[in-house]
Amino acid sequence: MKITNWFKPFEKISPEQRMIIGVSWIALVTGYWFISSAGSTHLFPTPGQVWDGFQSLYKEGLIVHVASSLSLCLQATFFSVIISLLLVYLSPLPALRPLAVTMSRLRYLPLTGITFYLAILVSNARTMQVGVLFIFMSLYFITSLLAVLKDIPEEEIDHARSLKCSRWEVLLEVVIKGRFDYVIDVLRQNLAITWMMLVTVESILVAAGGLGVLIKNSDKFMNHGRIVALQLVILLVGLLLDWLLRTLRKSVFRYSTF
C-alpha cells in the first residue's frame, strides 16, 4: 500500500484503502471538533453539550418526532412518484410532452409562492405540508426523469423496432422496464432534497411535531448542543434512506452498472 497513490488522479484503490481513508477523515474531523471547542470561546458546541442535547431530545420523544418526519416525507414521496412517473412516461406523446416540460420549468418557483396558493386551496395543515413537499419534489423528479429519457440511446429504440415491437411496446420495454433502475436512483437523489426541506415545511404545523419543529424550538432558546444533535440525527436518517434505496436498486436490478 503506497500512500502516494492516494494523491494521484483516477487511481484505483482497494476497498480496504477506501475504508482507511474514510476513517482517517472521520478522525481528523473529530479531532478538530474536540480541539476547536476546547477553549472558553468556540463556534461549535462541545461534544459533551451535543451528547446532553441527544439525551434531552430522547426524553422529549425524539423517536416519535423522527417517525412523524418520516411519515410526512414518505407520503409526499409516494404521491410524487406516482404522478411524476405518469407524466414522464406519457411525455413521448407529442400532445402531452408540453405538460411534463412545463412542470419541469416550474422548479424555479420559490417555496413561499407555492405555500401561499396551497393555503387558499387546502384548509388542513397536515395536507398542506404533504402538498408542499409533493409539489417541490415532483418538479425536480420530473426534470431528472426527463433527462433520463433524453439519454436513452436511439439504438435501443431501433433495436426494439427491429424486433417488430409496436410504439407502445417500445415505450413499455425500453423506457419503462429498461430504465426503472434509473428511476430508483433518481428517487434516491431527489429524496435527499425533500428530506432537507423538512425543517421548513414542518414549521407550517407545529402541533404535528417532527424534526423541523424540534430544531425551530431549539433555535428559539439558542440551545446549540440540541441543534447540532438534531442535525446529526437528520443526517443519519437521510444517509439510512439513501443506503436503503441504493441497496434496493443493486439487489433488484443486478444488471445495473452505475
Coordinates of C-alpha atoms in Angstrom, one line a residue:
M1 CA 0.0 0.0 0.0
K2 CA 1.6 3.3 -1.2
I3 CA 0.1 6.4 0.4
T4 CA 1.4 8.4 -2.6
N5 CA -1.1 6.6 -4.8
W6 CA -3.9 8.2 -2.8
F7 CA -3.0 11.6 -4.3
K8 CA -2.9 10.5 -8.0
P9 CA -5.9 11.4 -10.2
F10 CA -8.1 8.4 -11.2
E11 CA -6.0 5.9 -9.2
K12 CA -7.9 2.7 -8.3
I13 CA -7.6 1.6 -4.7
S14 CA -8.8 -1.4 -2.8
P15 CA -11.9 -1.3 -0.5
E16 CA -9.6 -1.6 2.5
Q17 CA -7.7 1.5 1.4
R18 CA -11.0 3.4 0.9
M19 CA -12.0 2.4 4.5
I20 CA -8.7 3.6 5.8
I21 CA -9.1 7.0 4.1
G22 CA -12.7 7.3 5.4
V23 CA -11.7 6.5 8.9
S24 CA -8.8 8.9 8.7
W25 CA -11.1 11.8 7.6
I26 CA -13.5 11.0 10.4
A27 CA -10.6 11.0 12.9
L28 CA -9.4 14.4 11.6
V29 CA -12.8 16.0 11.7
T30 CA -13.5 14.6 15.2
G31 CA -10.1 15.7 16.4
Y32 CA -10.6 19.2 15.0
W33 CA -14.0 19.4 16.7
F34 CA -12.5 18.5 20.1
I35 CA -9.6 21.0 19.7
S36 CA -11.7 23.9 18.4
S37 CA -14.3 23.5 21.2
A38 CA -11.8 23.2 24.0
G39 CA -11.4 26.9 24.8
S40 CA -13.8 29.2 26.6
T41 CA -14.9 30.8 23.3
H42 CA -15.8 28.5 20.5
L43 CA -18.0 28.5 17.4
F44 CA -19.4 25.0 17.8
P45 CA -20.8 23.3 20.9
T46 CA -18.6 20.8 22.7
P47 CA -19.1 17.0 22.3
G48 CA -20.4 17.0 25.8
Q49 CA -23.1 19.6 25.0
V50 CA -24.1 17.7 21.9
W51 CA -24.4 14.5 24.0
D52 CA -26.6 16.3 26.5
G53 CA -28.7 17.5 23.6
F54 CA -29.2 14.0 22.5
Q55 CA -30.3 12.9 26.0
S56 CA -32.8 15.8 26.4
L57 CA -34.2 15.2 22.9
Y58 CA -34.7 11.5 23.6
K59 CA -36.6 12.3 26.8
E60 CA -38.8 14.7 24.8
G61 CA -39.8 11.9 22.4
L62 CA -37.2 12.1 19.6
I63 CA -38.3 8.8 18.2
V64 CA -41.9 10.0 17.8
H65 CA -40.7 13.1 16.0
V66 CA -38.5 11.1 13.7
A67 CA -41.5 8.9 12.9
S68 CA -43.6 12.0 12.2
S69 CA -41.0 13.4 9.8
L70 CA -40.6 10.1 8.0
S71 CA -44.3 9.7 7.7
L72 CA -44.6 13.2 6.1
C73 CA -41.7 12.5 3.8
L74 CA -42.9 9.1 2.7
Q75 CA -46.5 10.3 2.0
A76 CA -45.2 13.2 -0.2
T77 CA -42.7 10.8 -1.9
F78 CA -45.4 8.2 -2.7
F79 CA -47.7 10.8 -4.4
S80 CA -44.8 12.4 -6.2
V81 CA -43.5 9.1 -7.7
I82 CA -47.0 8.2 -9.0
I83 CA -47.8 11.5 -10.6
S84 CA -44.3 12.2 -11.9
L85 CA -43.9 8.8 -13.5
L86 CA -47.3 9.1 -15.1
L87 CA -46.4 12.5 -16.6
V88 CA -42.9 11.4 -17.8
Y89 CA -44.0 8.1 -19.2
L90 CA -46.6 9.9 -21.3
S91 CA -44.2 12.6 -22.4
P92 CA -43.2 10.7 -25.6
L93 CA -46.7 11.6 -26.8
P94 CA -46.3 14.9 -28.6
A95 CA -49.7 16.2 -27.3
L96 CA -48.7 15.6 -23.6
R97 CA -45.0 16.4 -23.7
P98 CA -45.6 20.2 -23.1
L99 CA -47.2 19.3 -19.8
A100 CA -44.2 17.5 -18.4
V101 CA -41.8 20.1 -19.8
T102 CA -43.8 22.9 -18.2
M103 CA -43.9 21.2 -14.8
S104 CA -40.1 20.9 -15.1
R105 CA -39.7 24.6 -15.7
L106 CA -41.8 25.4 -12.6
R107 CA -39.0 24.2 -10.4
Y108 CA -37.8 27.8 -10.4
L109 CA -40.8 28.9 -8.4
P110 CA -40.0 29.9 -4.8
L111 CA -41.4 27.7 -2.0
T112 CA -43.2 30.8 -0.5
G113 CA -45.3 31.2 -3.6
I114 CA -46.3 27.5 -3.6
T115 CA -47.3 27.7 0.1
F116 CA -49.4 30.8 -0.5
Y117 CA -51.6 29.2 -3.1
L118 CA -51.9 25.9 -1.2
A119 CA -53.1 27.8 1.8
I120 CA -56.0 29.1 -0.3
L121 CA -56.9 25.6 -1.6
V122 CA -56.2 23.5 1.4
S123 CA -57.6 24.0 4.9
N124 CA -55.9 21.1 6.7
A125 CA -52.3 21.9 7.8
R126 CA -51.0 18.4 7.5
T127 CA -52.4 18.1 4.0
M128 CA -50.7 21.4 3.2
Q129 CA -47.4 20.0 4.4
V130 CA -47.7 16.9 2.2
G131 CA -48.8 19.1 -0.7
V132 CA -45.8 21.5 -0.4
L133 CA -43.3 18.6 -0.3
F134 CA -45.2 16.7 -3.1
I135 CA -45.1 19.7 -5.4
F136 CA -41.5 20.6 -4.5
M137 CA -40.2 17.0 -5.1
S138 CA -42.3 16.4 -8.2
L139 CA -40.9 19.3 -10.1
Y140 CA -37.3 18.1 -9.6
F141 CA -38.2 14.5 -10.0
I142 CA -39.8 15.2 -13.4
T143 CA -36.8 17.2 -14.5
S144 CA -34.4 14.3 -13.7
L145 CA -36.6 11.7 -15.3
L146 CA -36.9 13.7 -18.5
A147 CA -33.1 13.8 -18.6
V148 CA -33.0 10.0 -18.2
L149 CA -35.4 9.6 -21.2
K150 CA -33.4 12.0 -23.3
D151 CA -30.2 10.0 -22.7
I152 CA -31.7 6.7 -24.0
P153 CA -29.6 5.7 -27.0
E154 CA -31.5 5.8 -30.3
E155 CA -30.0 2.3 -31.0
E156 CA -32.1 0.8 -28.2
I157 CA -35.3 2.1 -29.7
D158 CA -34.3 1.0 -33.2
H159 CA -33.4 -2.5 -31.8
A160 CA -36.9 -2.8 -30.2
R161 CA -38.5 -1.7 -33.5
S162 CA -36.4 -4.3 -35.4
L163 CA -38.0 -6.9 -33.2
K164 CA -41.4 -5.9 -34.5
C165 CA -42.4 -4.1 -31.3
S166 CA -45.2 -1.6 -31.6
R167 CA -44.7 2.0 -30.4
W168 CA -46.4 1.2 -27.1
E169 CA -44.3 -1.9 -26.7
V170 CA -41.2 0.2 -27.2
L171 CA -42.4 2.6 -24.5
L172 CA -43.0 -0.3 -22.2
E173 CA -39.9 -2.3 -22.8
V174 CA -37.2 0.4 -23.4
V175 CA -38.5 3.3 -21.4
I176 CA -40.4 1.9 -18.5
K177 CA -38.9 -1.5 -17.9
G178 CA -35.5 -0.8 -19.3
R179 CA -34.9 2.3 -17.2
F180 CA -36.6 1.5 -13.9
D181 CA -33.2 1.1 -12.1
Y182 CA -32.5 4.8 -13.1
V183 CA -35.9 5.7 -11.6
I184 CA -34.8 4.4 -8.2
D185 CA -31.5 6.2 -8.4
V186 CA -33.3 9.5 -9.4
L187 CA -35.7 8.9 -6.5
R188 CA -32.7 8.5 -4.1
Q189 CA -31.2 11.8 -5.2
N190 CA -34.4 13.8 -5.0
L191 CA -35.4 12.2 -1.7
A192 CA -32.3 13.9 -0.3
I193 CA -33.6 17.3 -1.4
T194 CA -37.1 16.6 0.1
W195 CA -35.6 15.4 3.4
M196 CA -33.6 18.6 3.5
M197 CA -36.7 20.7 3.1
L198 CA -38.5 19.1 6.1
V199 CA -37.3 21.8 8.6
T200 CA -39.0 24.5 6.5
V201 CA -42.2 22.6 5.8
E202 CA -42.8 21.2 9.3
S203 CA -42.9 24.8 10.6
I204 CA -46.3 25.1 8.9
L205 CA -47.9 22.8 11.5
V206 CA -46.0 22.9 14.9
A207 CA -48.6 20.7 16.6
A208 CA -47.8 17.7 14.3
G209 CA -44.3 17.6 15.6
G210 CA -41.3 16.5 13.6
L211 CA -37.6 17.1 13.5
G212 CA -38.1 20.6 12.0
V213 CA -40.2 21.6 15.0
L214 CA -37.5 20.4 17.4
I215 CA -34.9 22.5 15.5
K216 CA -37.1 25.5 15.5
N217 CA -37.7 25.3 19.2
S218 CA -34.0 24.7 20.0
D219 CA -33.0 27.7 17.8
K220 CA -35.5 29.8 19.7
F221 CA -33.7 29.1 23.0
M222 CA -30.2 29.2 21.4
N223 CA -29.5 25.7 22.5
H224 CA -26.7 24.9 20.1
G225 CA -26.0 21.5 21.6
R226 CA -29.5 20.3 20.7
I227 CA -29.3 21.9 17.3
V228 CA -26.1 20.1 16.4
A229 CA -27.6 16.8 17.8
L230 CA -30.7 17.2 15.7
Q231 CA -28.6 18.0 12.6
L232 CA -26.7 14.7 13.2
V233 CA -30.0 12.8 13.6
I234 CA -31.3 14.3 10.3
L235 CA -28.1 13.4 8.5
L236 CA -28.0 9.9 9.8
V237 CA -31.6 9.2 8.9
G238 CA -31.1 10.7 5.5
L239 CA -28.0 8.5 4.9
L240 CA -30.0 5.5 6.0
L241 CA -32.7 6.2 3.5
D242 CA -30.0 6.7 0.8
W243 CA -28.4 3.4 1.7
L244 CA -31.7 1.6 1.6
L245 CA -32.6 2.8 -1.9
R246 CA -29.1 2.1 -3.2
T247 CA -29.2 -1.4 -1.8
L248 CA -32.7 -1.9 -3.2
R249 CA -31.5 -0.9 -6.7
K250 CA -28.4 -3.1 -6.6
S251 CA -30.3 -6.2 -5.3
V252 CA -33.3 -5.9 -7.6
F253 CA -31.5 -4.8 -10.7
R254 CA -28.3 -6.8 -10.7
Y255 CA -27.6 -5.8 -14.3
S256 CA -27.3 -2.1 -13.3
T257 CA -23.8 -0.9 -13.9
F258 CA -23.9 2.6 -12.4

